[in-house]
Amino acid sequence: MPTTAGSTAERKLNSFQRAWEYACRRSERAGYPQTIVRTRLIEQPFLVTTTPDDDAEIAAQVMP
C-alpha cells in the first residue's frame, strides 16, 4: 500500500511524541538533560541522547 504524505507526517509526529515521552522519563530518572535529534531514517526518525554529535540536527531538548 503506498504511503501518503499525511500518513508520513502522522507517523513522524507519533515517533516524535514517543521520543519526547521517553526523553522526559529518562531525564527525570537520570537528573540531566536529554536531547532529541533527527536521524533522517524512516524506521527511526528521532533519537534520544545525552551527547549529540556536533553536526546533529537537534529537534528538542528536555531538561530535568
Short mmCIF file of N, CA and C in Angstrom, two decimals:
data_model
loop_
_atom_site.label_atom_id
_atom_site.label_comp_id
_atom_site.label_asym_id
_atom_site.label_seq_id
_atom_site.Cartn_x
_atom_site.Cartn_y
_atom_site.Cartn_z
N MET A 1 0.85 -1.17 0.00
CA MET A 1 0.00 0.00 0.00
C MET A 1 0.89 1.24 0.00
N PRO A 2 0.68 2.16 -0.91
CA PRO A 2 1.52 3.36 -0.97
C PRO A 2 1.31 4.27 0.24
N THR A 3 2.37 4.92 0.62
CA THR A 3 2.32 5.83 1.76
C THR A 3 1.97 7.23 1.27
N THR A 4 1.03 7.87 1.94
CA THR A 4 0.66 9.24 1.56
C THR A 4 1.42 10.21 2.44
N ALA A 5 1.47 11.45 2.02
CA ALA A 5 2.18 12.48 2.79
C ALA A 5 1.56 12.65 4.17
N GLY A 6 0.25 12.54 4.26
CA GLY A 6 -0.43 12.69 5.54
C GLY A 6 -0.03 11.61 6.53
N SER A 7 0.01 10.37 6.07
CA SER A 7 0.37 9.30 6.98
C SER A 7 1.84 9.36 7.36
N THR A 8 2.70 9.84 6.47
CA THR A 8 4.12 10.01 6.79
C THR A 8 4.28 11.07 7.86
N ALA A 9 3.59 12.18 7.73
CA ALA A 9 3.66 13.25 8.72
C ALA A 9 3.10 12.77 10.07
N GLU A 10 2.03 12.00 10.00
CA GLU A 10 1.43 11.48 11.23
C GLU A 10 2.39 10.49 11.91
N ARG A 11 3.04 9.67 11.13
CA ARG A 11 3.98 8.71 11.68
C ARG A 11 5.17 9.43 12.32
N LYS A 12 5.65 10.50 11.68
CA LYS A 12 6.75 11.29 12.26
C LYS A 12 6.33 11.93 13.57
N LEU A 13 5.11 12.46 13.61
CA LEU A 13 4.60 13.07 14.83
C LEU A 13 4.51 12.04 15.95
N ASN A 14 3.99 10.86 15.63
CA ASN A 14 3.89 9.80 16.63
C ASN A 14 5.27 9.38 17.11
N SER A 15 6.23 9.32 16.19
CA SER A 15 7.59 8.95 16.54
C SER A 15 8.21 10.02 17.45
N PHE A 16 7.97 11.29 17.13
CA PHE A 16 8.49 12.37 17.96
C PHE A 16 7.84 12.33 19.34
N GLN A 17 6.55 12.07 19.38
CA GLN A 17 5.84 12.01 20.66
C GLN A 17 6.41 10.90 21.54
N ARG A 18 6.66 9.74 20.95
CA ARG A 18 7.27 8.63 21.71
C ARG A 18 8.66 9.01 22.20
N ALA A 19 9.45 9.66 21.33
CA ALA A 19 10.79 10.08 21.72
C ALA A 19 10.72 11.11 22.85
N TRP A 20 9.76 12.03 22.78
CA TRP A 20 9.59 13.05 23.81
C TRP A 20 9.24 12.42 25.16
N GLU A 21 8.29 11.49 25.14
CA GLU A 21 7.88 10.82 26.38
C GLU A 21 9.05 10.03 26.98
N TYR A 22 9.81 9.35 26.14
CA TYR A 22 10.97 8.59 26.60
C TYR A 22 12.02 9.53 27.18
N ALA A 23 12.28 10.65 26.50
CA ALA A 23 13.27 11.62 26.97
C ALA A 23 12.85 12.22 28.31
N CYS A 24 11.57 12.48 28.48
CA CYS A 24 11.08 13.02 29.76
C CYS A 24 11.29 12.03 30.90
N ARG A 25 10.91 10.77 30.66
CA ARG A 25 11.11 9.75 31.70
C ARG A 25 12.60 9.59 32.02
N ARG A 26 13.41 9.53 30.99
CA ARG A 26 14.85 9.33 31.17
C ARG A 26 15.49 10.53 31.88
N SER A 27 15.05 11.72 31.54
CA SER A 27 15.59 12.93 32.16
C SER A 27 15.23 12.99 33.64
N GLU A 28 13.99 12.63 33.97
CA GLU A 28 13.57 12.64 35.37
C GLU A 28 14.36 11.63 36.19
N ARG A 29 14.57 10.45 35.62
CA ARG A 29 15.30 9.40 36.35
C ARG A 29 16.78 9.73 36.48
N ALA A 30 17.39 10.20 35.40
CA ALA A 30 18.84 10.45 35.39
C ALA A 30 19.21 11.78 36.04
N GLY A 31 18.33 12.77 35.92
CA GLY A 31 18.60 14.06 36.51
C GLY A 31 19.46 14.98 35.64
N TYR A 32 19.60 14.65 34.36
CA TYR A 32 20.34 15.54 33.46
C TYR A 32 19.61 15.63 32.12
N PRO A 33 19.91 16.66 31.31
CA PRO A 33 19.17 16.91 30.08
C PRO A 33 19.31 15.78 29.05
N GLN A 34 18.25 15.62 28.27
CA GLN A 34 18.22 14.68 27.16
C GLN A 34 17.97 15.48 25.88
N THR A 35 18.56 15.05 24.79
CA THR A 35 18.40 15.73 23.52
C THR A 35 17.75 14.79 22.51
N ILE A 36 16.77 15.31 21.79
CA ILE A 36 16.13 14.55 20.72
C ILE A 36 16.70 15.07 19.41
N VAL A 37 17.32 14.18 18.63
CA VAL A 37 17.91 14.57 17.35
C VAL A 37 17.20 13.85 16.21
N ARG A 38 17.21 14.49 15.05
CA ARG A 38 16.65 13.88 13.85
C ARG A 38 17.71 12.95 13.25
N THR A 39 17.28 11.76 12.86
CA THR A 39 18.22 10.79 12.29
C THR A 39 18.12 10.70 10.78
N ARG A 40 17.03 11.17 10.21
CA ARG A 40 16.76 11.07 8.77
C ARG A 40 16.57 9.63 8.32
N LEU A 41 16.26 8.73 9.26
CA LEU A 41 15.96 7.34 8.93
C LEU A 41 14.45 7.15 8.97
N ILE A 42 13.92 6.39 8.05
CA ILE A 42 12.47 6.15 8.01
C ILE A 42 12.03 5.34 9.22
N GLU A 43 12.81 4.32 9.57
CA GLU A 43 12.43 3.44 10.67
C GLU A 43 12.49 4.13 12.04
N GLN A 44 13.43 5.04 12.21
CA GLN A 44 13.61 5.73 13.49
C GLN A 44 13.98 7.20 13.22
N PRO A 45 12.98 8.05 12.98
CA PRO A 45 13.26 9.44 12.62
C PRO A 45 13.89 10.27 13.74
N PHE A 46 13.71 9.84 15.00
CA PHE A 46 14.25 10.61 16.12
C PHE A 46 15.01 9.69 17.06
N LEU A 47 16.04 10.25 17.69
CA LEU A 47 16.87 9.50 18.62
C LEU A 47 17.06 10.35 19.88
N VAL A 48 16.98 9.71 21.04
CA VAL A 48 17.20 10.40 22.32
C VAL A 48 18.62 10.12 22.77
N THR A 49 19.35 11.16 23.09
CA THR A 49 20.74 11.01 23.51
C THR A 49 21.11 12.10 24.52
N THR A 50 22.18 11.86 25.26
CA THR A 50 22.68 12.90 26.16
C THR A 50 23.85 13.64 25.53
N THR A 51 24.46 13.03 24.52
CA THR A 51 25.63 13.63 23.87
C THR A 51 25.46 13.64 22.35
N PRO A 52 24.73 14.63 21.82
CA PRO A 52 24.54 14.68 20.37
C PRO A 52 25.84 15.02 19.65
N ASP A 53 25.98 14.53 18.43
CA ASP A 53 27.14 14.88 17.61
C ASP A 53 27.12 16.36 17.30
N ASP A 54 28.27 16.91 16.96
CA ASP A 54 28.37 18.33 16.64
C ASP A 54 27.50 18.72 15.44
N ASP A 55 27.35 17.80 14.49
CA ASP A 55 26.58 18.11 13.28
C ASP A 55 25.15 17.58 13.34
N ALA A 56 24.70 17.15 14.51
CA ALA A 56 23.34 16.61 14.66
C ALA A 56 22.30 17.72 14.55
N GLU A 57 21.17 17.38 13.96
CA GLU A 57 20.05 18.32 13.86
C GLU A 57 19.17 18.12 15.10
N ILE A 58 19.25 19.05 16.02
CA ILE A 58 18.53 18.93 17.29
C ILE A 58 17.07 19.34 17.09
N ALA A 59 16.16 18.42 17.46
CA ALA A 59 14.73 18.69 17.35
C ALA A 59 14.19 19.30 18.65
N ALA A 60 14.73 18.84 19.80
CA ALA A 60 14.27 19.36 21.09
C ALA A 60 15.24 18.94 22.19
N GLN A 61 15.18 19.67 23.29
CA GLN A 61 15.95 19.28 24.48
C GLN A 61 14.99 19.24 25.65
N VAL A 62 15.17 18.22 26.49
CA VAL A 62 14.32 18.02 27.67
C VAL A 62 15.19 18.22 28.90
N MET A 63 14.79 19.14 29.75
CA MET A 63 15.54 19.41 30.98
C MET A 63 14.86 18.70 32.15
N PRO A 64 15.65 18.25 33.14
CA PRO A 64 15.06 17.57 34.30
C PRO A 64 14.26 18.53 35.18
#
